[in-house]
PDB file of C-alpha atoms in Angstrom:
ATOM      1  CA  UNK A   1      15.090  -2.723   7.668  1.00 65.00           C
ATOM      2  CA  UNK A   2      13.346   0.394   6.158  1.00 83.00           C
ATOM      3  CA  UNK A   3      12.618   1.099   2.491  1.00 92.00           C
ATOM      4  CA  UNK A   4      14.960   2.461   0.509  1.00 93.00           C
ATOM      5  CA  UNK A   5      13.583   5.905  -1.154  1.00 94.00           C
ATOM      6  CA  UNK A   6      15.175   4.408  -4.474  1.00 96.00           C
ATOM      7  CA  UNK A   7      13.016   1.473  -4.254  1.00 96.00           C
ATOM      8  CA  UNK A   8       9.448   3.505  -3.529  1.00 97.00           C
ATOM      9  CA  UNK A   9      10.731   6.001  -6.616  1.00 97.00           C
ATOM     10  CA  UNK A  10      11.167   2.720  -8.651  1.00 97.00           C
ATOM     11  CA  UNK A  11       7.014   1.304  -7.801  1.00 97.00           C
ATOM     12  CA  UNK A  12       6.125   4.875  -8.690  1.00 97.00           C
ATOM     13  CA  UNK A  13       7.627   4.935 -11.756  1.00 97.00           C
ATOM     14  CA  UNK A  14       6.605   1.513 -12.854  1.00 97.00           C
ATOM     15  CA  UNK A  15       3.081   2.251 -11.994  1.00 97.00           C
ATOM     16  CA  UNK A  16       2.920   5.847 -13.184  1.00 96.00           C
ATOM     17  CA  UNK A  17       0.282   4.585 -15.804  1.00 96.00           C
ATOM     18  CA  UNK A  18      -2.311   3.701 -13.458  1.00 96.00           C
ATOM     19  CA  UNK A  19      -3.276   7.184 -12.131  1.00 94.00           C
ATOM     20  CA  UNK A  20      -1.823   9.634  -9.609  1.00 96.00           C
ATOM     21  CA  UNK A  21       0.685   7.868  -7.705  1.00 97.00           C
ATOM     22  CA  UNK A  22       1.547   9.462  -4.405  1.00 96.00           C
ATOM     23  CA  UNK A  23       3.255   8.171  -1.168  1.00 97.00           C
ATOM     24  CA  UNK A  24       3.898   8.882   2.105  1.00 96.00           C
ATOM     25  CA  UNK A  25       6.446   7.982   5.097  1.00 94.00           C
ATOM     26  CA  UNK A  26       5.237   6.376   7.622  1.00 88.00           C
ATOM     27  CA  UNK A  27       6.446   4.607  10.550  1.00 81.00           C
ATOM     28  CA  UNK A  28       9.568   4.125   8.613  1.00 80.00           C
ATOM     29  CA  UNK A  29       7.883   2.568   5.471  1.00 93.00           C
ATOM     30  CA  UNK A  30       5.458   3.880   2.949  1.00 97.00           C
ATOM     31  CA  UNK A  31       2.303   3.874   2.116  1.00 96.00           C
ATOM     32  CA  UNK A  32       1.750   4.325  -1.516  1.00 97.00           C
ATOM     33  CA  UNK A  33      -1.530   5.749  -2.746  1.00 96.00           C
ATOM     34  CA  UNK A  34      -3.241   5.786  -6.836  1.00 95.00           C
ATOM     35  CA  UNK A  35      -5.732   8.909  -6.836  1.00 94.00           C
ATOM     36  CA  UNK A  36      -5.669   9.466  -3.096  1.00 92.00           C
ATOM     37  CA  UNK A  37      -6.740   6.004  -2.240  1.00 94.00           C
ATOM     38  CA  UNK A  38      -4.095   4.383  -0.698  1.00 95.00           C
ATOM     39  CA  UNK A  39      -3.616   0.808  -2.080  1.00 96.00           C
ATOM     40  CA  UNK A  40      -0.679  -1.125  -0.655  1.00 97.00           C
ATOM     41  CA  UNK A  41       2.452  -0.340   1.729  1.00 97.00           C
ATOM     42  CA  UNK A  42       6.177  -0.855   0.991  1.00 97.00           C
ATOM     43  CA  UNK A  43       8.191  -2.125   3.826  1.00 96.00           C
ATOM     44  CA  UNK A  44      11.517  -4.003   3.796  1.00 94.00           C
ATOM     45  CA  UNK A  45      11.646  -2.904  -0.351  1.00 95.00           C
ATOM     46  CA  UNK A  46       8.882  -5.187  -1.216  1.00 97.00           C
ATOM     47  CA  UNK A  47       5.594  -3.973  -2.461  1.00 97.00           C
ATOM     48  CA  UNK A  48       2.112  -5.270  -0.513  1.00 97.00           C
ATOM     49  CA  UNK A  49      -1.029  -4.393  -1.884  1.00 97.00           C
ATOM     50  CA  UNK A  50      -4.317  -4.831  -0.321  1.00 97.00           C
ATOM     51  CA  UNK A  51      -6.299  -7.856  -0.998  1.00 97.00           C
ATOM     52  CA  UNK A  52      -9.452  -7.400  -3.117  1.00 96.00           C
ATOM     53  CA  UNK A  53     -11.556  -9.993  -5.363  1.00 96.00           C
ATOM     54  CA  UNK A  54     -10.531  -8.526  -8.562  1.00 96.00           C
ATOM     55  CA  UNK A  55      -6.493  -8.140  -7.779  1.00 95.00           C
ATOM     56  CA  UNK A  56      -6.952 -12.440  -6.436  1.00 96.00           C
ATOM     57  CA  UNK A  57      -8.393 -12.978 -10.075  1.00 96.00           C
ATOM     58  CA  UNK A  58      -5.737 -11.485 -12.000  1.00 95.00           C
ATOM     59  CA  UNK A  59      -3.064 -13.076 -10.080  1.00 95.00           C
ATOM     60  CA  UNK A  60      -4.054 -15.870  -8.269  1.00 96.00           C
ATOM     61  CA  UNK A  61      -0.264 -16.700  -8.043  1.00 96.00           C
ATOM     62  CA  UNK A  62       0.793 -14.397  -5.173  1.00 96.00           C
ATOM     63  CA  UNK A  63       1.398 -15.101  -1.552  1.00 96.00           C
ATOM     64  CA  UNK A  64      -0.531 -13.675   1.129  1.00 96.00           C
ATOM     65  CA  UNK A  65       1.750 -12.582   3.746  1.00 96.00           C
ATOM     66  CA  UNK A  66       1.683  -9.543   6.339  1.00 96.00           C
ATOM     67  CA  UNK A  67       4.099  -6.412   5.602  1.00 94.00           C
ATOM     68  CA  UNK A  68       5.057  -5.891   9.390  1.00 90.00           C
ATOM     69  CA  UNK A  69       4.983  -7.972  12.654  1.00 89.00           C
ATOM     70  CA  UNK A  70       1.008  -7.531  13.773  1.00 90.00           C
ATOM     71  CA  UNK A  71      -0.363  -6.974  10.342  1.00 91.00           C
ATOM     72  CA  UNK A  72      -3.204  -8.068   8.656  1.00 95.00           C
ATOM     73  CA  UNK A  73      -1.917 -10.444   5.464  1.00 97.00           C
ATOM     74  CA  UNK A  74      -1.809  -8.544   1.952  1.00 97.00           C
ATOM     75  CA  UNK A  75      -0.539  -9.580  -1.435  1.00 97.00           C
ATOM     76  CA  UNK A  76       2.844  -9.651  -1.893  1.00 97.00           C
ATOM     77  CA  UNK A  77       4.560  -8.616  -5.298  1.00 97.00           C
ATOM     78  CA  UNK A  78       7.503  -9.666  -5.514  1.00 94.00           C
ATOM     79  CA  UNK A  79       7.832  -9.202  -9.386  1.00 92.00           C
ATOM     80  CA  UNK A  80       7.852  -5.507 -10.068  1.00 95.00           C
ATOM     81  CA  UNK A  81       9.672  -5.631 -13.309  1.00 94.00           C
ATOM     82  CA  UNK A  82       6.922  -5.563 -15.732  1.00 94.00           C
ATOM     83  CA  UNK A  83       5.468  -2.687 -15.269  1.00 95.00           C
ATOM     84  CA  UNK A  84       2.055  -2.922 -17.519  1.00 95.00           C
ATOM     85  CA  UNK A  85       1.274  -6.018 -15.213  1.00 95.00           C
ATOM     86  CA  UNK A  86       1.804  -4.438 -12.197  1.00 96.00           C
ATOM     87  CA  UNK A  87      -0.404  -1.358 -13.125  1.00 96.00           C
ATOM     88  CA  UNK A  88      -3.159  -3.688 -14.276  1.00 96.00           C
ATOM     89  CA  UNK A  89      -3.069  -5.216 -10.499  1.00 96.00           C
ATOM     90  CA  UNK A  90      -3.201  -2.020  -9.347  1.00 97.00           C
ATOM     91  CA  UNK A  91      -5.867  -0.513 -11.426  1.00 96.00           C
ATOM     92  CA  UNK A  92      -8.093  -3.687 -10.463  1.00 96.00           C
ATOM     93  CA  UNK A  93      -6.962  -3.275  -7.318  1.00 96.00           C
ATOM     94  CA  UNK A  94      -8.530   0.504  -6.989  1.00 95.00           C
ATOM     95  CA  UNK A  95     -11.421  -0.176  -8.285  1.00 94.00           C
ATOM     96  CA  UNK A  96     -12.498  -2.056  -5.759  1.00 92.00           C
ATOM     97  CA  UNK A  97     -11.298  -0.106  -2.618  1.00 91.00           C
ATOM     98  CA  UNK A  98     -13.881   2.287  -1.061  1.00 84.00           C
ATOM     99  CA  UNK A  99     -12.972   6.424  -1.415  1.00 83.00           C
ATOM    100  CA  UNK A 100     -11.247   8.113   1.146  1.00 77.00           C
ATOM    101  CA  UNK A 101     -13.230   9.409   3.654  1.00 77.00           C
ATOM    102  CA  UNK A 102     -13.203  13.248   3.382  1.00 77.00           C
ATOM    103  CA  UNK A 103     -10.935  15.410   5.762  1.00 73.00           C
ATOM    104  CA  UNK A 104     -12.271  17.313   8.555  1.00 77.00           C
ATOM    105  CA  UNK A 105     -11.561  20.709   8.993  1.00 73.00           C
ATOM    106  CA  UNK A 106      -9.944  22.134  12.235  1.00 71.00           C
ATOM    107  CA  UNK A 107     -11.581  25.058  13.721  1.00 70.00           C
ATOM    108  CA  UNK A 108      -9.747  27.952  13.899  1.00 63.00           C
TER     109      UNK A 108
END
């Protein structure tokens, strides 16, 4: 079952605090992305977020569990509600992910 646009608009929103919140289709899901890095994937209207040491600390509590048959595991979050929590686990989260790699240019 895809992601409902409603849903993705909903993580944005509650996360708006934590930087520049961008996502993109893809495959029929999203990827969701906090100043270009992209941090976590919504499929089936649940949020995943990548694993990191920091984002374990904070909440310790949430299930490991793969967003799509094939996938590597990732944190689940299945309580979005509150959004000042959820943009601390993603700020943590962030800070520990490496910077995109720069685009290459096509020649012309």
């Amino acid at each position: 079952m895809a992601s409902k646009i409603e849903f993705v608009e909903f993580i944005a929103d509650q996360i708006r605090e934590a930087g520049e919140i961008t996502y993109r289709k893809m495959f029929g899901e999203y990827g969701i992305y906090c100043n270009g890095k992209i941090f976590g994937v919504i499929c089936d209207n649940q949020l995943f977020l990548k694993i990191t040491e920091a984002g374990r600390k904070l909440r310790p509590e949430l299930a490991e569990a793969p967003p799509y048959e094939g996938a590597k595991n990732y944190l689940l979050v299945e309580d979005v509600e509150e959004a000042e929590a959820l943009t601390k686990l993603v700020q943590a989260t962030c800070r520990e992910l490496p910077e995109p790699k720069p685009r290459k240019r096509k020649k012309q």
